[in-house]
Amino acid sequence: MEIEKVMIPIEKIINNSEECFAHVAKDNKQKETLKEHTERCQKYWKNLVEKKNLTEILEEFEKCYFNSTDEKVKEIFESMTVNIVTMHDIGKVNPEFQKEKMDHLWHRDVPLNDKVGSKHSIISSVFYLDYYIGIINLAVKNETIYKSDGEKLKDFAYIYSYIISRHHGDLTELERYLESLNGKQAEGDELGYQAGNWYELWKKSIMKQGDPEKIRKNWKRMLNRLNGDKDDTEKIIYLYCLTRLLYSLLVAADYYATTEYMNGFEMTDFGELNQWEHIIDIYEKSKVQISIRKYGKENYPIQPEKLLKEENINILRTEMFLDAERTLEKNMDKSIFYLEAPTGSGKSNTAMNLSLKMVQENEKINKIFYIYPFNTLVEQNMESMEKVFGQDKEIMSQIAIVNSLVPLKKNNKAEEDKEWNKILLDRQFLNYPIVLSTHVMLFQTLFGNAKDNVFGFHQLSHSVIVLDEIQSYKNDIWSEIISFLKGFANLMHMKIVIMSATLPNLEVLTNNKMETVRLIEHREKYFNHKKFAKRVQADYSLLGYKITKEELQEHVLAQAQDGKKILIEFIKKKSAEEFYRNIREKSPIPVLLMTGDSCILDRKRIIRQTKEMKSVILIATQVIEAGVDIDMDIGYKDISRLDSEEQFMGRINRSGKKEGVVYFFNMDDASVIYKNDVRIEKDKTLENEEIRQLLLLKNFPEFYETRILPSIKKEGEKINDKNLEEFFCDKVALLNMPEVAKRMRLIDDNRQMISVYLGRILQNEKGEKIDGRVLWQEYKGLIEECKLEYAEKKIKLHDIRSQMNGFIYQFSNQIKLQEDEQIGDIFFIENGERYFDENGVLMKELFEDNTDLFI
């Protein structure tokens, strides 16, 4: 597909694009004509397609949906696809838009339509429909294409017009848009029909042309034709994926073009990874890599019997690293990879090497995403990257954390030149070569229907995505997750590495037979090795009954000796808090508490203190499980899911130099936290002797394939709202974006909560003090500031809010609260210190809140 040849100049569609305006700047400079704006958008569309190698994706889609070799069909389809951008704002010829938005009296002789008003997106979609349905009908009439191909092309014309209609708003249901075109919906839902009436008058009086093409009404037939066989889930996902891709591309081009006109800033860098040779060179010169490469040349692979007796855990990590690399090199043409490796075996470094190898072997890959379940792991892995690349400012400038806890990424030049627009656009559209973020961010990009969720979707093209601990989220959408990931990977030319110590065989849950690769071909070499399998002993002596806090406390105090580090995990935060208050007065060694209430700075402080102390009892909730870098001697854990038990054991005797033990107990009901998760059913937990044996042998494949995945598959086949086929055929295929977003949401939280800002002094990692009261006043002043440009204010608000997160706590809206001030939905209490004890633990009882709100 040659974009230049396919893209139509707007003046060939309408003859008055220079007579009306698209934007007007605040500084009273020359208004931007519709022609100028369209050409700017076309420029950015072309640049993005080229930089992101999107032509390959569009051609891949063509092959899937158009089996015909008819060049005319291909020509029309490509024209329709590319010229979404050409016609997205053509509705701005609406005289009411010109008057209200542009202060421009133009063609007032066209009858006005009150229901359409000054809107332009819906009019653009009707323009688009009329233009392309006319072309398709003519081709069918002249017999240059078959009628069946013509019908399919019309289907896409409607979908593309839907994209145009939504480019200033969220992605709603396609069917709702289609029904609005025929005027049969309830009042207020017939905007498309009214826009069509307006366009009919416009076409006759201004364009001096005949009647517009008729808009069809049989939407069901249209959607059935597009999606074909109900069993072809991949085809359905392709259509869903392309719709999001084109929407993302259109919005990006529109934003860049508008920013260029408004602020004189031309975007030229879209976050491609273009210095990978230098990055790999620095990585390979790191101390760890030099050691691995030396071992690889001199010793790898060692004989199985010798490996079995190996006492040096670093040798095992190196062997596993090289095993995974060798398997990857043999399967570079594949897209989905599974990295199953024991806790403490160095998965993060192995994954970094794998992702860089993929970039090295495929010149079209231009972005890497490292995706983790929690923000603490995001920051922890950023620290690991800083150890490797920290001395090279150029490389570090290409790596960005994307979450609400970290200020927006800035490079020195952009900040010095006050390039606020670039900084903001980079964040909105994920214009960073290497992104570290969470599952929540990725899933919003993949499935969210809010406009800003989809901004960065086009960045997934030709990317590497490393997904850590994907099974940590609710298993009732695992089938959907793996089906979508396979479809996305195929169409978008993505490479996806899914890694975990307890990795389920997700292949069981999908009909997509696309070949996947297990990077560790002989997992038992590592999982059954004594350094991983026997590093920690599981003790079940406390598990035969419902233990009380008093009984548990007595057992813990008997272990609380000088030189011992003890970790205790509860399922409920309330239990952890109560246990902390009771034991701290009786313990001969220090006691700390870390829960979901602990802000990011408090968590870092607690982890740092835990490492520095010779003796400590750390009480925690699930926030301690995955990847937290601590090494304890003794563990206590309230049982929940087998995955969680293994993750927790990974915090004990991490170095493998001592003898570690974990005492499992049963106190709180796990189903309260892990709703609808089959893994917390009694026969699938450590209450069952067979499950204990599976944990001992680290036989997680057996656990999943015989006990968990069949239950998930069976649930997906039931005739209810969880039915998998119905979801793909009735929601995904019909492009019901809100319903897809709802189904694929990782965290369901329907609690009525309020945000309370507690003013106090915190200390960051550098030992610098941050006064929350001063921060609040800065925030208040920034909110009231009227002179800042939009981008600068947006960035500064995000940055200050990221710092404020350390002082904001979520409470039930039933609490009794006497705030000192309120801004928006945040309640400010100036003297926040009085709500914390000497260890920095929040004393929620002072708010008289008796409900267990969150982890």
Short mmCIF file of N, CA, C and O in Angstrom, two decimals, residues 20 89 221 229 251 293 339 358 403 475 507 514 541 568 677 700 791 828 830 835 839 843:
data_model
loop_
_atom_site.label_atom_id
_atom_site.label_comp_id
_atom_site.label_asym_id
_atom_site.label_seq_id
_atom_site.Cartn_x
_atom_site.Cartn_y
_atom_site.Cartn_z
N CYS A 20 -13.50 27.81 4.77
CA CYS A 20 -13.93 27.68 6.16
C CYS A 20 -12.74 27.24 7.01
O CYS A 20 -11.71 26.81 6.49
N ASP A 89 -12.64 15.64 9.59
CA ASP A 89 -13.13 16.96 10.03
C ASP A 89 -13.90 17.70 8.95
O ASP A 89 -14.17 18.89 9.08
N ARG A 221 -27.26 -8.21 9.58
CA ARG A 221 -26.73 -8.95 8.43
C ARG A 221 -25.31 -8.47 8.11
O ARG A 221 -24.43 -9.25 7.81
N ASP A 229 -17.71 -17.04 10.35
CA ASP A 229 -17.83 -18.22 11.19
C ASP A 229 -17.67 -17.84 12.66
O ASP A 229 -16.69 -17.21 13.04
N VAL A 251 -6.73 9.81 16.09
CA VAL A 251 -6.66 10.74 17.22
C VAL A 251 -5.25 11.29 17.37
O VAL A 251 -5.06 12.49 17.62
N ARG A 293 28.32 -14.49 29.86
CA ARG A 293 28.92 -14.80 28.55
C ARG A 293 30.20 -15.64 28.71
O ARG A 293 30.48 -16.52 27.91
N LEU A 339 7.84 -18.04 29.58
CA LEU A 339 9.05 -18.19 30.39
C LEU A 339 8.62 -18.63 31.79
O LEU A 339 8.18 -17.83 32.61
N MET A 358 15.31 -10.03 20.60
CA MET A 358 14.25 -9.88 19.60
C MET A 358 14.44 -8.60 18.79
O MET A 358 14.26 -8.59 17.57
N ASN A 403 2.87 5.61 34.98
CA ASN A 403 1.83 5.40 35.98
C ASN A 403 1.52 6.72 36.67
O ASN A 403 2.08 7.76 36.30
N ASN A 475 -9.02 -15.26 37.33
CA ASN A 475 -8.88 -16.28 36.30
C ASN A 475 -10.12 -16.46 35.45
O ASN A 475 -10.09 -17.21 34.48
N GLU A 507 -2.78 -22.35 26.78
CA GLU A 507 -3.16 -22.91 25.48
C GLU A 507 -4.43 -23.74 25.57
O GLU A 507 -5.19 -23.87 24.61
N MET A 514 -2.35 -21.09 16.98
CA MET A 514 -1.07 -20.46 16.70
C MET A 514 0.02 -21.06 17.60
O MET A 514 -0.16 -21.19 18.81
N SER A 541 1.77 -27.56 60.45
CA SER A 541 1.33 -27.90 61.80
C SER A 541 0.27 -26.95 62.34
O SER A 541 -0.47 -27.31 63.27
N ILE A 568 5.16 -12.15 58.12
CA ILE A 568 3.82 -12.69 58.34
C ILE A 568 2.86 -12.04 57.35
O ILE A 568 2.79 -10.81 57.28
N ASP A 677 -12.68 -16.75 42.04
CA ASP A 677 -11.42 -17.39 41.67
C ASP A 677 -11.48 -18.85 42.10
O ASP A 677 -11.58 -19.15 43.30
N PHE A 700 3.36 -27.13 39.24
CA PHE A 700 2.27 -26.21 38.93
C PHE A 700 1.54 -26.58 37.64
O PHE A 700 0.33 -26.36 37.54
N ALA A 791 -0.76 22.68 28.11
CA ALA A 791 0.18 21.57 28.26
C ALA A 791 1.03 21.72 29.50
O ALA A 791 1.23 20.76 30.26
N PHE A 828 -8.76 17.56 52.63
CA PHE A 828 -7.45 17.87 53.20
C PHE A 828 -7.55 18.02 54.71
O PHE A 828 -8.40 18.76 55.22
N GLU A 830 -5.01 19.04 57.72
CA GLU A 830 -3.69 19.67 57.85
C GLU A 830 -2.78 18.93 58.82
O GLU A 830 -1.62 18.64 58.51
N TYR A 835 -2.67 10.87 62.98
CA TYR A 835 -3.33 9.63 62.56
C TYR A 835 -2.33 8.49 62.32
O TYR A 835 -2.70 7.43 61.83
N ASN A 839 5.78 4.28 63.97
CA ASN A 839 6.33 3.54 62.82
C ASN A 839 5.73 4.00 61.49
O ASN A 839 5.97 3.38 60.45
N MET A 843 -3.54 4.84 61.69
CA MET A 843 -4.47 4.34 62.70
C MET A 843 -5.89 4.68 62.25
O MET A 843 -6.46 5.72 62.64
#
